[in-house]
PDB file of C-alpha atoms and ligand atoms in Angstrom:
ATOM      1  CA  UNK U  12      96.054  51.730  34.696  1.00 80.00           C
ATOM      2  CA  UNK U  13      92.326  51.134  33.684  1.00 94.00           C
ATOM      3  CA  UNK U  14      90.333  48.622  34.612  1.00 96.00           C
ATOM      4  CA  UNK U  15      89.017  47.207  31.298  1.00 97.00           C
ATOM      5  CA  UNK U  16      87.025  44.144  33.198  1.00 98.00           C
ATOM      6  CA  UNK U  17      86.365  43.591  36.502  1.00 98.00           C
ATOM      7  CA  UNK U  18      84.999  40.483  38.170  1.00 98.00           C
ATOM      8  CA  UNK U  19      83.717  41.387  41.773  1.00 98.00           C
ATOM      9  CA  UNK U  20      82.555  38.869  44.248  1.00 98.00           C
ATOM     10  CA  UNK U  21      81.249  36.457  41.661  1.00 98.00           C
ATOM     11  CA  UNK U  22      79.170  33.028  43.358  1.00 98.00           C
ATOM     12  CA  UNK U  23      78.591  30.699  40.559  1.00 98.00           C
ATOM     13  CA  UNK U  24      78.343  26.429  40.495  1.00 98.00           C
ATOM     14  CA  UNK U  25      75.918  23.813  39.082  1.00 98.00           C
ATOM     15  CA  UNK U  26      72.879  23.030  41.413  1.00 94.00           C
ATOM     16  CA  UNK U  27      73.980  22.714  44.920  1.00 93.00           C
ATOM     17  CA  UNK U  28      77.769  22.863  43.976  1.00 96.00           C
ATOM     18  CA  UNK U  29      78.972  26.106  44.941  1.00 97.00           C
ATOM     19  CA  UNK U  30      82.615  26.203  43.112  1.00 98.00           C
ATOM     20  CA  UNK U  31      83.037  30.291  43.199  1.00 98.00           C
ATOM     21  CA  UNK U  32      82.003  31.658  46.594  1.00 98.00           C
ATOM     22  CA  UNK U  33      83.346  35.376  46.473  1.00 98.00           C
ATOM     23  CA  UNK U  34      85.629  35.374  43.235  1.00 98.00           C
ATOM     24  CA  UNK U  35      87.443  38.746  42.407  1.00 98.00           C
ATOM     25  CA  UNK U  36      89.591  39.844  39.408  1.00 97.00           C
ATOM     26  CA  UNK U  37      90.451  42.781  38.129  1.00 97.00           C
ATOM     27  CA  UNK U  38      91.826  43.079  34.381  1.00 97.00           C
ATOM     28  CA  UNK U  39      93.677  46.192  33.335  1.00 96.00           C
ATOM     29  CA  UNK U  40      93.221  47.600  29.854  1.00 96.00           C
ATOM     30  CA  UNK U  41      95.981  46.814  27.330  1.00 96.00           C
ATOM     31  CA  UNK U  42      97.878  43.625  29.878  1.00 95.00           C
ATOM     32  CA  UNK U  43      98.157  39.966  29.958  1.00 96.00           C
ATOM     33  CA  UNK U  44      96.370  38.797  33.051  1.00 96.00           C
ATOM     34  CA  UNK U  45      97.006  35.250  34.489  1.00 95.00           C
ATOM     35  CA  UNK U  46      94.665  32.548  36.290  1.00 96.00           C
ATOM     36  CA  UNK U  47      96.010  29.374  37.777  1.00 94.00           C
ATOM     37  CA  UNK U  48      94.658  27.055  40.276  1.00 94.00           C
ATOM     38  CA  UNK U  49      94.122  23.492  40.737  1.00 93.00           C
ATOM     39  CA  UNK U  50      92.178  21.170  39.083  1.00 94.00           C
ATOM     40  CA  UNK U  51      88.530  21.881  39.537  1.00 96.00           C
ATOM     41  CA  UNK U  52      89.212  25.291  41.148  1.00 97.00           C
ATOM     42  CA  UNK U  53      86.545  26.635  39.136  1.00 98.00           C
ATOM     43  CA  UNK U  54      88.715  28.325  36.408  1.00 98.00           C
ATOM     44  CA  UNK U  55      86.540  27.747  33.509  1.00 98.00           C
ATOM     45  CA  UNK U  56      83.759  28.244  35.742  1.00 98.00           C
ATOM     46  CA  UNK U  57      84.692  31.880  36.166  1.00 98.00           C
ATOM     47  CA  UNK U  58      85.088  31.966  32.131  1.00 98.00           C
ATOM     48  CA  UNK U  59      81.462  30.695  32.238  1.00 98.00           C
ATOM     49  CA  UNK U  60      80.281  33.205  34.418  1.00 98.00           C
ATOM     50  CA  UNK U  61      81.627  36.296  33.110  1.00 98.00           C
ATOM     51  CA  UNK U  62      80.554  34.985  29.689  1.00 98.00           C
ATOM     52  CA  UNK U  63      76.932  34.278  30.853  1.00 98.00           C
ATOM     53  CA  UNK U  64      76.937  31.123  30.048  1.00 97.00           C
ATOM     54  CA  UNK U  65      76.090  29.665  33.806  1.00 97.00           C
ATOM     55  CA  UNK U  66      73.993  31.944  36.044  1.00 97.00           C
ATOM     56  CA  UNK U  67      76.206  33.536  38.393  1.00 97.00           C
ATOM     57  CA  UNK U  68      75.869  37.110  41.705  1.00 97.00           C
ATOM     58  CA  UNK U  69      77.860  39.377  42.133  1.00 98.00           C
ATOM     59  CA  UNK U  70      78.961  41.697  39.404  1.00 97.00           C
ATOM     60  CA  UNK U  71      80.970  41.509  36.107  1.00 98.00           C
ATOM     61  CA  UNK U  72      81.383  44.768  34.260  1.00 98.00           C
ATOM     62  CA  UNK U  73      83.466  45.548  31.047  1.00 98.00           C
ATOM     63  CA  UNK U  74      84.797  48.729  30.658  1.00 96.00           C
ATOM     64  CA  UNK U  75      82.721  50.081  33.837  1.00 96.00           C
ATOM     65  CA  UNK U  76      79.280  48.750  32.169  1.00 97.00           C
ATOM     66  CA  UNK U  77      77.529  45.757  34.123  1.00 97.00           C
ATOM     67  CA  UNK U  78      77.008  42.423  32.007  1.00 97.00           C
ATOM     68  CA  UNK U  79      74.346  41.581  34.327  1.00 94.00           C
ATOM     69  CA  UNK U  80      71.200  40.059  32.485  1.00 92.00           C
ATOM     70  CA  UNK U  81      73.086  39.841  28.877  1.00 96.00           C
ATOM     71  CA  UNK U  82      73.019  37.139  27.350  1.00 96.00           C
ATOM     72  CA  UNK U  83      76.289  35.363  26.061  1.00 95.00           C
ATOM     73  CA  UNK U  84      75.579  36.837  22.378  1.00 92.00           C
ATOM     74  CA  UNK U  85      75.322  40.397  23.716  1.00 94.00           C
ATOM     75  CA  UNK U  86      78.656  40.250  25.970  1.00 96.00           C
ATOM     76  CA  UNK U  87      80.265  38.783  22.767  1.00 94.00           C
ATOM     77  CA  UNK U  88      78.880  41.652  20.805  1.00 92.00           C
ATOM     78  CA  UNK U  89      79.943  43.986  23.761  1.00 94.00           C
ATOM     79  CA  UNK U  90      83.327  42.771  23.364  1.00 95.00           C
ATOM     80  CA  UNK U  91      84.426  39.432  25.326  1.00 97.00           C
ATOM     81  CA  UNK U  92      85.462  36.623  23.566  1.00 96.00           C
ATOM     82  CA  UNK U  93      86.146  33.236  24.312  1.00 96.00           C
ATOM     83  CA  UNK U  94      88.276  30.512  23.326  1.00 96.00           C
ATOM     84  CA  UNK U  95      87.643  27.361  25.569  1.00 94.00           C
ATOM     85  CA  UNK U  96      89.237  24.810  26.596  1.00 89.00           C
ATOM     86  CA  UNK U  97      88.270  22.649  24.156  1.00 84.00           C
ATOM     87  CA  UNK U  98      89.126  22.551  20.645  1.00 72.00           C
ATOM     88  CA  UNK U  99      86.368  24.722  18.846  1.00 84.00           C
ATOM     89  CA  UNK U 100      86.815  24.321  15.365  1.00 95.00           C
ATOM     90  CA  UNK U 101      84.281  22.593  13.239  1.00 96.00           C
ATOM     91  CA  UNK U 102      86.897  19.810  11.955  1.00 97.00           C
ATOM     92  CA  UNK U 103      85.058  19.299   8.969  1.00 97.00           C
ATOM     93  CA  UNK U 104      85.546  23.407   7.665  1.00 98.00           C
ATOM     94  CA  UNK U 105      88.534  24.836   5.951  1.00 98.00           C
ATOM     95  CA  UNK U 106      90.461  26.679   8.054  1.00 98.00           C
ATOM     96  CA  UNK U 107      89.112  30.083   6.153  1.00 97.00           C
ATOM     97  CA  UNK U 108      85.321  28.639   6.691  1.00 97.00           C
ATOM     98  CA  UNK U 109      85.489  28.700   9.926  1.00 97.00           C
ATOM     99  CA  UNK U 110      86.759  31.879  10.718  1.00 97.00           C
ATOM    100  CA  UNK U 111      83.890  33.014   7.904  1.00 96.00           C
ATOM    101  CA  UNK U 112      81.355  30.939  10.481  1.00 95.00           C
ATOM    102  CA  UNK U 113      82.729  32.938  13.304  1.00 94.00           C
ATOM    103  CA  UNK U 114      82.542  36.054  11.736  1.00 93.00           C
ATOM    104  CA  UNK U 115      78.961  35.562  10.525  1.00 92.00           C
ATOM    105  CA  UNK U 116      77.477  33.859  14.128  1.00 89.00           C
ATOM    106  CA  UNK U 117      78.316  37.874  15.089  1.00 83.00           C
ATOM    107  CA  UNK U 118      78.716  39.956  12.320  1.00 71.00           C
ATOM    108  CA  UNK U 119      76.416  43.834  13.008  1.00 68.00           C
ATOM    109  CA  UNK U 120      75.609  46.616  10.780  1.00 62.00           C
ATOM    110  CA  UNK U 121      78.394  48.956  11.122  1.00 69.00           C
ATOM    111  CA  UNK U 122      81.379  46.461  12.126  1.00 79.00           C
ATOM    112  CA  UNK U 123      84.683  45.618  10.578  1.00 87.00           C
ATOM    113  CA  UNK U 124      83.712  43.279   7.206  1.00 91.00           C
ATOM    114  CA  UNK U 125      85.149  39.912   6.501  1.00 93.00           C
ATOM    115  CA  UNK U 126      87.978  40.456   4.581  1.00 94.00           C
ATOM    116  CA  UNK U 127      89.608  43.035   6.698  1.00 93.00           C
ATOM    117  CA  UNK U 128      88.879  40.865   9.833  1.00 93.00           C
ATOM    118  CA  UNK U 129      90.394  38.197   7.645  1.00 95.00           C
ATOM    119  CA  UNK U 130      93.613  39.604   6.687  1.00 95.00           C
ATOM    120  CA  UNK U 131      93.821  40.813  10.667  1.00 93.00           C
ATOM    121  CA  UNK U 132      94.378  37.466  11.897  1.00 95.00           C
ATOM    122  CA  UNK U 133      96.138  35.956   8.567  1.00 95.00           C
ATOM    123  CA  UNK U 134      98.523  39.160   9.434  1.00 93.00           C
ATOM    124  CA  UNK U 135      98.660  37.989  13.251  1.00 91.00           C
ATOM    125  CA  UNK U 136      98.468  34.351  12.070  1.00 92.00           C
ATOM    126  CA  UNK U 137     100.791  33.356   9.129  1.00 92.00           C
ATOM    127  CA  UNK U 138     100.573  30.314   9.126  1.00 92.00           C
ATOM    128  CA  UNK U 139      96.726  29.837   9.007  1.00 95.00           C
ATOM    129  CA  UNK U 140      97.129  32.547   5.928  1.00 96.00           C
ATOM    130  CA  UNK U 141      99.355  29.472   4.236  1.00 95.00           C
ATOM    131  CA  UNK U 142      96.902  26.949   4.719  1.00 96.00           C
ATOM    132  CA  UNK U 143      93.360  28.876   4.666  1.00 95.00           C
ATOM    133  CA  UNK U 144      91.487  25.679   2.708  1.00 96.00           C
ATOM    134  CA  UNK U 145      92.810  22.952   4.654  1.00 97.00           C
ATOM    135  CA  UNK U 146      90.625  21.390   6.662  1.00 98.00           C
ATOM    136  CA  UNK U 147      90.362  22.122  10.143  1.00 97.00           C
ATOM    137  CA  UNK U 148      90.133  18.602  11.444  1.00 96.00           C
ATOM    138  CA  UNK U 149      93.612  17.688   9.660  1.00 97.00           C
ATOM    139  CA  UNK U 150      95.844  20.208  11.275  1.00 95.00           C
ATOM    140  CA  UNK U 151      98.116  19.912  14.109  1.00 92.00           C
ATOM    141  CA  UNK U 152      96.652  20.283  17.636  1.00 89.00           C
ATOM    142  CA  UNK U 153      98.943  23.923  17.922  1.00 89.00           C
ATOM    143  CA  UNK U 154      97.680  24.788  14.318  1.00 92.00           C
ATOM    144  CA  UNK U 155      93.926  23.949  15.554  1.00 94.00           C
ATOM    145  CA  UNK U 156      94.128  25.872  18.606  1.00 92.00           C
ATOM    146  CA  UNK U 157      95.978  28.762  16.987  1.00 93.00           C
ATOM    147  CA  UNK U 158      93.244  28.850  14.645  1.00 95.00           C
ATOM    148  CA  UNK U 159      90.629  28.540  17.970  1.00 95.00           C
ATOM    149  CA  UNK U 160      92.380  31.497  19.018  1.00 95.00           C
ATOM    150  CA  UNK U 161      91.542  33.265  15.413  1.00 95.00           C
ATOM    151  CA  UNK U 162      88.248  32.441  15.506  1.00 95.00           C
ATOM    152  CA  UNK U 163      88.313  34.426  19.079  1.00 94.00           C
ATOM    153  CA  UNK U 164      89.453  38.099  17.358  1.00 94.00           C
ATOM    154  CA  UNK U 165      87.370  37.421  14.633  1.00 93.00           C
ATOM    155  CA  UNK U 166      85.407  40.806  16.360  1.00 87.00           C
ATOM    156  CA  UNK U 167      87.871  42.417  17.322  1.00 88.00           C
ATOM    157  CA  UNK U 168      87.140  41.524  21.207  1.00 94.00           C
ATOM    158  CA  UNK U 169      87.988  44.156  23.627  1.00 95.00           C
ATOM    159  CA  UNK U 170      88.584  41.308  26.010  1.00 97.00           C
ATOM    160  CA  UNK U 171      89.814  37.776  25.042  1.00 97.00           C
ATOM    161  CA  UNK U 172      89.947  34.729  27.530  1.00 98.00           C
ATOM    162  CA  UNK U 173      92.111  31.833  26.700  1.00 97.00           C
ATOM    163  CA  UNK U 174      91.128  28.639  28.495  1.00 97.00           C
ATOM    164  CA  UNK U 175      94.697  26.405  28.737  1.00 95.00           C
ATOM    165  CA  UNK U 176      95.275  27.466  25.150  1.00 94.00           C
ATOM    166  CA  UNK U 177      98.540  25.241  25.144  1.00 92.00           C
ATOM    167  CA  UNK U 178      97.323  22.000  27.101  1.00 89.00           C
ATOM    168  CA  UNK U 179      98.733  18.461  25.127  1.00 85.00           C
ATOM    169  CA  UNK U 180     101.033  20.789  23.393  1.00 88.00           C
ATOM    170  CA  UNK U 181     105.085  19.528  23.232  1.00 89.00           C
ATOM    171  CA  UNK U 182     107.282  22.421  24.768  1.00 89.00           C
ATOM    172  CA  UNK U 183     108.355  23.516  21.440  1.00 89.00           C
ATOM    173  CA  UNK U 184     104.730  24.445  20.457  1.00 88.00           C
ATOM    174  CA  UNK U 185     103.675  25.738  24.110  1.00 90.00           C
ATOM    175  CA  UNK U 186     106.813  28.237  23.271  1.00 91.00           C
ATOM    176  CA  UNK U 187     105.742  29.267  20.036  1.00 90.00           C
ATOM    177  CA  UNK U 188     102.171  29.841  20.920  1.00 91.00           C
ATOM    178  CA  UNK U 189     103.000  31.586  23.948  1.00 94.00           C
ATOM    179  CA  UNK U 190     105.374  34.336  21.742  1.00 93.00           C
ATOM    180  CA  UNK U 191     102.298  34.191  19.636  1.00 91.00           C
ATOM    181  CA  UNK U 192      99.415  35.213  22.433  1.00 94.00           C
ATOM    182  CA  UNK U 193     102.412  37.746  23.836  1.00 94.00           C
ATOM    183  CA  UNK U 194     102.619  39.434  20.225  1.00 92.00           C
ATOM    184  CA  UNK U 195      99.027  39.579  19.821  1.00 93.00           C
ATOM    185  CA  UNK U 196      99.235  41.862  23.088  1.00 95.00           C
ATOM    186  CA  UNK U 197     102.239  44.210  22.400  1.00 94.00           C
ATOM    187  CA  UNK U 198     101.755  44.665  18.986  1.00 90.00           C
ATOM    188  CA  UNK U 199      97.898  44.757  18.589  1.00 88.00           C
ATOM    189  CA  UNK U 200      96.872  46.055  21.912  1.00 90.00           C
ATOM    190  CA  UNK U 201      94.764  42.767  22.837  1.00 94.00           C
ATOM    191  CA  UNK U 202      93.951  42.515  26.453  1.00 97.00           C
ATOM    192  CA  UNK U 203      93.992  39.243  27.410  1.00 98.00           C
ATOM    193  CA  UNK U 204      93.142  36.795  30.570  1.00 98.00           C
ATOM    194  CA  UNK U 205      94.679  33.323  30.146  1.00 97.00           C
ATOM    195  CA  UNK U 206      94.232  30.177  32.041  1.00 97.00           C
ATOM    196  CA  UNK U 207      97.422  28.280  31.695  1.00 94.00           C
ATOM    197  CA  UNK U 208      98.436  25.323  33.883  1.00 89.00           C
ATOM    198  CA  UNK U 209     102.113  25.363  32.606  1.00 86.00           C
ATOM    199  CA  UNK U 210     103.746  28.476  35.148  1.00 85.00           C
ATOM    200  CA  UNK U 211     107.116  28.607  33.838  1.00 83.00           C
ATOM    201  CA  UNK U 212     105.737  29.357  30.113  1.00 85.00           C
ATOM    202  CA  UNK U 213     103.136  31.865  31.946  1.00 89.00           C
ATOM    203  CA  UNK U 214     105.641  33.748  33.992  1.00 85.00           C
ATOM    204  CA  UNK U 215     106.946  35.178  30.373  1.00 86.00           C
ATOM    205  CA  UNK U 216     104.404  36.533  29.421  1.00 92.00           C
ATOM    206  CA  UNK U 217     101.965  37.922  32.437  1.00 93.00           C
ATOM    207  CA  UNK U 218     101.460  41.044  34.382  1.00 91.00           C
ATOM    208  CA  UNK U 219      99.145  40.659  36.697  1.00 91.00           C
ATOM    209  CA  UNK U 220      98.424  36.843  38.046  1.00 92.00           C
ATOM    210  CA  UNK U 221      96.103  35.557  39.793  1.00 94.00           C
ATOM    211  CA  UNK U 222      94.965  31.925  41.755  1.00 94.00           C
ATOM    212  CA  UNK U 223      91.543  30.487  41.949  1.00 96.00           C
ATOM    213  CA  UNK U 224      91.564  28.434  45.209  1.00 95.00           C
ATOM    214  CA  UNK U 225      89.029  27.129  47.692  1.00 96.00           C
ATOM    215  CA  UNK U 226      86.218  29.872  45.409  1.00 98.00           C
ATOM    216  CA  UNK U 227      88.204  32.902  45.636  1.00 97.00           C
ATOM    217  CA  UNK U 228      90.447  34.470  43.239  1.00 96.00           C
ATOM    218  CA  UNK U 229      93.913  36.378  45.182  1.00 93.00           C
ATOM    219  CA  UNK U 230      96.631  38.809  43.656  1.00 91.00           C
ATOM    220  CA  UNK U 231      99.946  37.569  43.823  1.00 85.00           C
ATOM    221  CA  UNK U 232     102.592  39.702  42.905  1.00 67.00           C
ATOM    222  CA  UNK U 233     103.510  40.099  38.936  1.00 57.00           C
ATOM    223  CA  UNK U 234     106.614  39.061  37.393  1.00 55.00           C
ATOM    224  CA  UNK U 235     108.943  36.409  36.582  1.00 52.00           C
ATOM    225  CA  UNK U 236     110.158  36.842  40.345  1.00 55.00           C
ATOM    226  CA  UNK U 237     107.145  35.465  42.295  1.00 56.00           C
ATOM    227  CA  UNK U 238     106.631  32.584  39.735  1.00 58.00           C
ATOM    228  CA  UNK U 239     110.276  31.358  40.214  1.00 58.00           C
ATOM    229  CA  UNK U 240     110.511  31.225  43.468  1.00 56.00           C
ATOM    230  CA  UNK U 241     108.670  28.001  45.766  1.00 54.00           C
ATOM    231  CA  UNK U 242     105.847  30.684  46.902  1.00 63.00           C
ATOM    232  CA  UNK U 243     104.457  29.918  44.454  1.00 67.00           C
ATOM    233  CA  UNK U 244     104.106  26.276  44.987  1.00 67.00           C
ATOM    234  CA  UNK U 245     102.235  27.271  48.564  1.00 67.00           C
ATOM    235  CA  UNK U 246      99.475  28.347  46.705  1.00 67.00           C
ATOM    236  CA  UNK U 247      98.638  25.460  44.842  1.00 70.00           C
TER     237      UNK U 247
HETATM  238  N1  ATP I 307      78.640  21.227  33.898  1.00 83.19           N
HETATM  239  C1  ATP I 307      78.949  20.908  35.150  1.00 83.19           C
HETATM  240  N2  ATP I 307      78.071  20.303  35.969  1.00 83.19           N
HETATM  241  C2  ATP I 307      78.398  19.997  37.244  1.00 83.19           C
HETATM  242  N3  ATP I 307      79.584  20.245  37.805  1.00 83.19           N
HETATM  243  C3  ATP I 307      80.512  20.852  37.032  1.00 83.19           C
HETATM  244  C4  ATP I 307      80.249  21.212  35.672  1.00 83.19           C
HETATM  245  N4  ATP I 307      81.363  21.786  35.160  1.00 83.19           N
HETATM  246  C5  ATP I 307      82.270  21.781  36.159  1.00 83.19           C
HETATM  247  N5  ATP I 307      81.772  21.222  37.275  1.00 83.19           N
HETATM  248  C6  ATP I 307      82.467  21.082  38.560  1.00 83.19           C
HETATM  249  O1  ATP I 307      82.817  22.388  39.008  1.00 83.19           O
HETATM  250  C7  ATP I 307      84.131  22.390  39.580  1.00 83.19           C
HETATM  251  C8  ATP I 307      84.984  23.404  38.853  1.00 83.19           C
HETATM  252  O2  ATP I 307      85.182  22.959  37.523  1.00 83.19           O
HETATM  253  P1  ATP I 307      86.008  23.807  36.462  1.00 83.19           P
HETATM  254  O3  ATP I 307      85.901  23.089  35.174  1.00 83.19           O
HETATM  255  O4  ATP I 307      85.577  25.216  36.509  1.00 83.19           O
HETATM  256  O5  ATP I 307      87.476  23.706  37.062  1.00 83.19           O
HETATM  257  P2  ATP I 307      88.863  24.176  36.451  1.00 83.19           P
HETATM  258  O6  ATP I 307      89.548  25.004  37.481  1.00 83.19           O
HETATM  259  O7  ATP I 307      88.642  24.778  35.124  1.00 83.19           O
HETATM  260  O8  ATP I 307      89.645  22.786  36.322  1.00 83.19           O
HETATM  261  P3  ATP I 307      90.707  22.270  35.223  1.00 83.19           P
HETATM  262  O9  ATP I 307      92.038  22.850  35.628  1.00 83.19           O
HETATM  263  O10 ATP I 307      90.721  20.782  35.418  1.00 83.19           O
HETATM  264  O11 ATP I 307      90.249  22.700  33.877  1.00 83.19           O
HETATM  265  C9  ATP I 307      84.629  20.953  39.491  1.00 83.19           C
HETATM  266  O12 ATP I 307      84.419  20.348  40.741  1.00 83.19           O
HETATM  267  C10 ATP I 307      83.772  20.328  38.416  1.00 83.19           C
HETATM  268  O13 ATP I 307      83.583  18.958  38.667  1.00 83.19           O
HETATM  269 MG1   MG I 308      89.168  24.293  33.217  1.00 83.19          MG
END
């Protein structure tokens, strides 16, 4: 399988606070790659990092090219996108404005226009189709982070990190969104890394998985298998 991004030995933190101290993942082309780890691991920090967004050594290449010395603009342009972990829709938008503000924070001679970008997600997203001029602000906490997640493909990312996508959600919704971020992958070829404190929903959908702990990033075995069992639990 190919390596579509790979995250070697990354050292990143704020001032003297060294949170990554070594981190290493490796995200194959066309999968669903987990991340897990306590609070404060550094999780989002290593979202941070590969998106440029903190200063970080070590090296972070997409599809063998080094990100080193892009800026955040250029990695989005080159292809990674990210949905944090807060809500980041502008409330105060329709739901159809802000994927139009997405689209035009990025939008290059030569790339996918509007509309067809537009009917992408409304195709992957019905719902958000239904209710394109409702305001952003007045939908449901899974509507506004499906819609977060929208905004995300809005350039047809080659890469797309999902920071707890489902966190304050009831089970019903965490379910739903999860068959959601699972369908994006078969049926549209998305590769995705997602940062998800809820295991049991995680071990559904994953390949590959991996936990942030004490800085550095380790393998554990995909499936449903590993997450079931108490190993898991050791690692946390
Ligand atoms: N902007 C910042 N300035 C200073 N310290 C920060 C900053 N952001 C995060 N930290 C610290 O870095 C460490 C890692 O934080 P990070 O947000 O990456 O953890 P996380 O694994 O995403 O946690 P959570 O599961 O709670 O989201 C924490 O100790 C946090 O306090
Ligand atoms: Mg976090």
């Amino acid at each position: 399988m190919t390596v579509l991004l790979s995250v070697d030995s990354v050292i990143a933190g704020y001032g003297d606070h060294r949170v990554l101290k070594g981190a290493s993942i490796e995200v194959h082309s066309g999968g669903i790659c987990g991340l897990i780890g306590p609070n404060g691991a550094g999780k989002t920090t290593l979202f941070r990092a590969i998106m440029g967004l903190i200063p970080s050594e070590g090296e972070i290449a997409l599809g063998g090219s080094p990100l080193r010395g892009l800026l955040p603009l250029a990695r989005r342009q080159a292809g990674v996108s990210y949905v944090p972990q807060e809500r980041n829709v502008f409330p105060n938008l329709g739901v159809e404005e802000n994927l139009e503000v997405a689209y035009r924070s990025l939008a290059s001679q030569g790339g996918a226009s509007f509309d067809s970008r537009r009917e992408y997600v409304y195709g992957a997203f019905p719902r958000l189709a239904q209710r394109r001029l409702q305001l952003a602000g007045s939908m449901s906490g899974g509507e506004q982070r499906t819609l977060a997640i929208a905004i995300g493909l809005m350039h047809e990312p080659r890469v797309l990190l999902l920071d707890e996508p489902t966190t304050g959600l009831s089970p019903l919704v965490v379910h739903l969104l999860m068959n959601t971020i699972r369908e994006l992958n078969a049926s549209r070829g998305v590769t995705i890394v997602i940062v998800e404190q809820n295991i049991i929903s995680l071990s559904r959908i994953v390949g590959d998985l991996f936990v942030l702990k004490d800085g550095v990033c380790r393998c554990l075995e995909a499936g449903t298998q590993t997450l079931a069992t108490q190993k898991i639990w050791e690692y946390l």
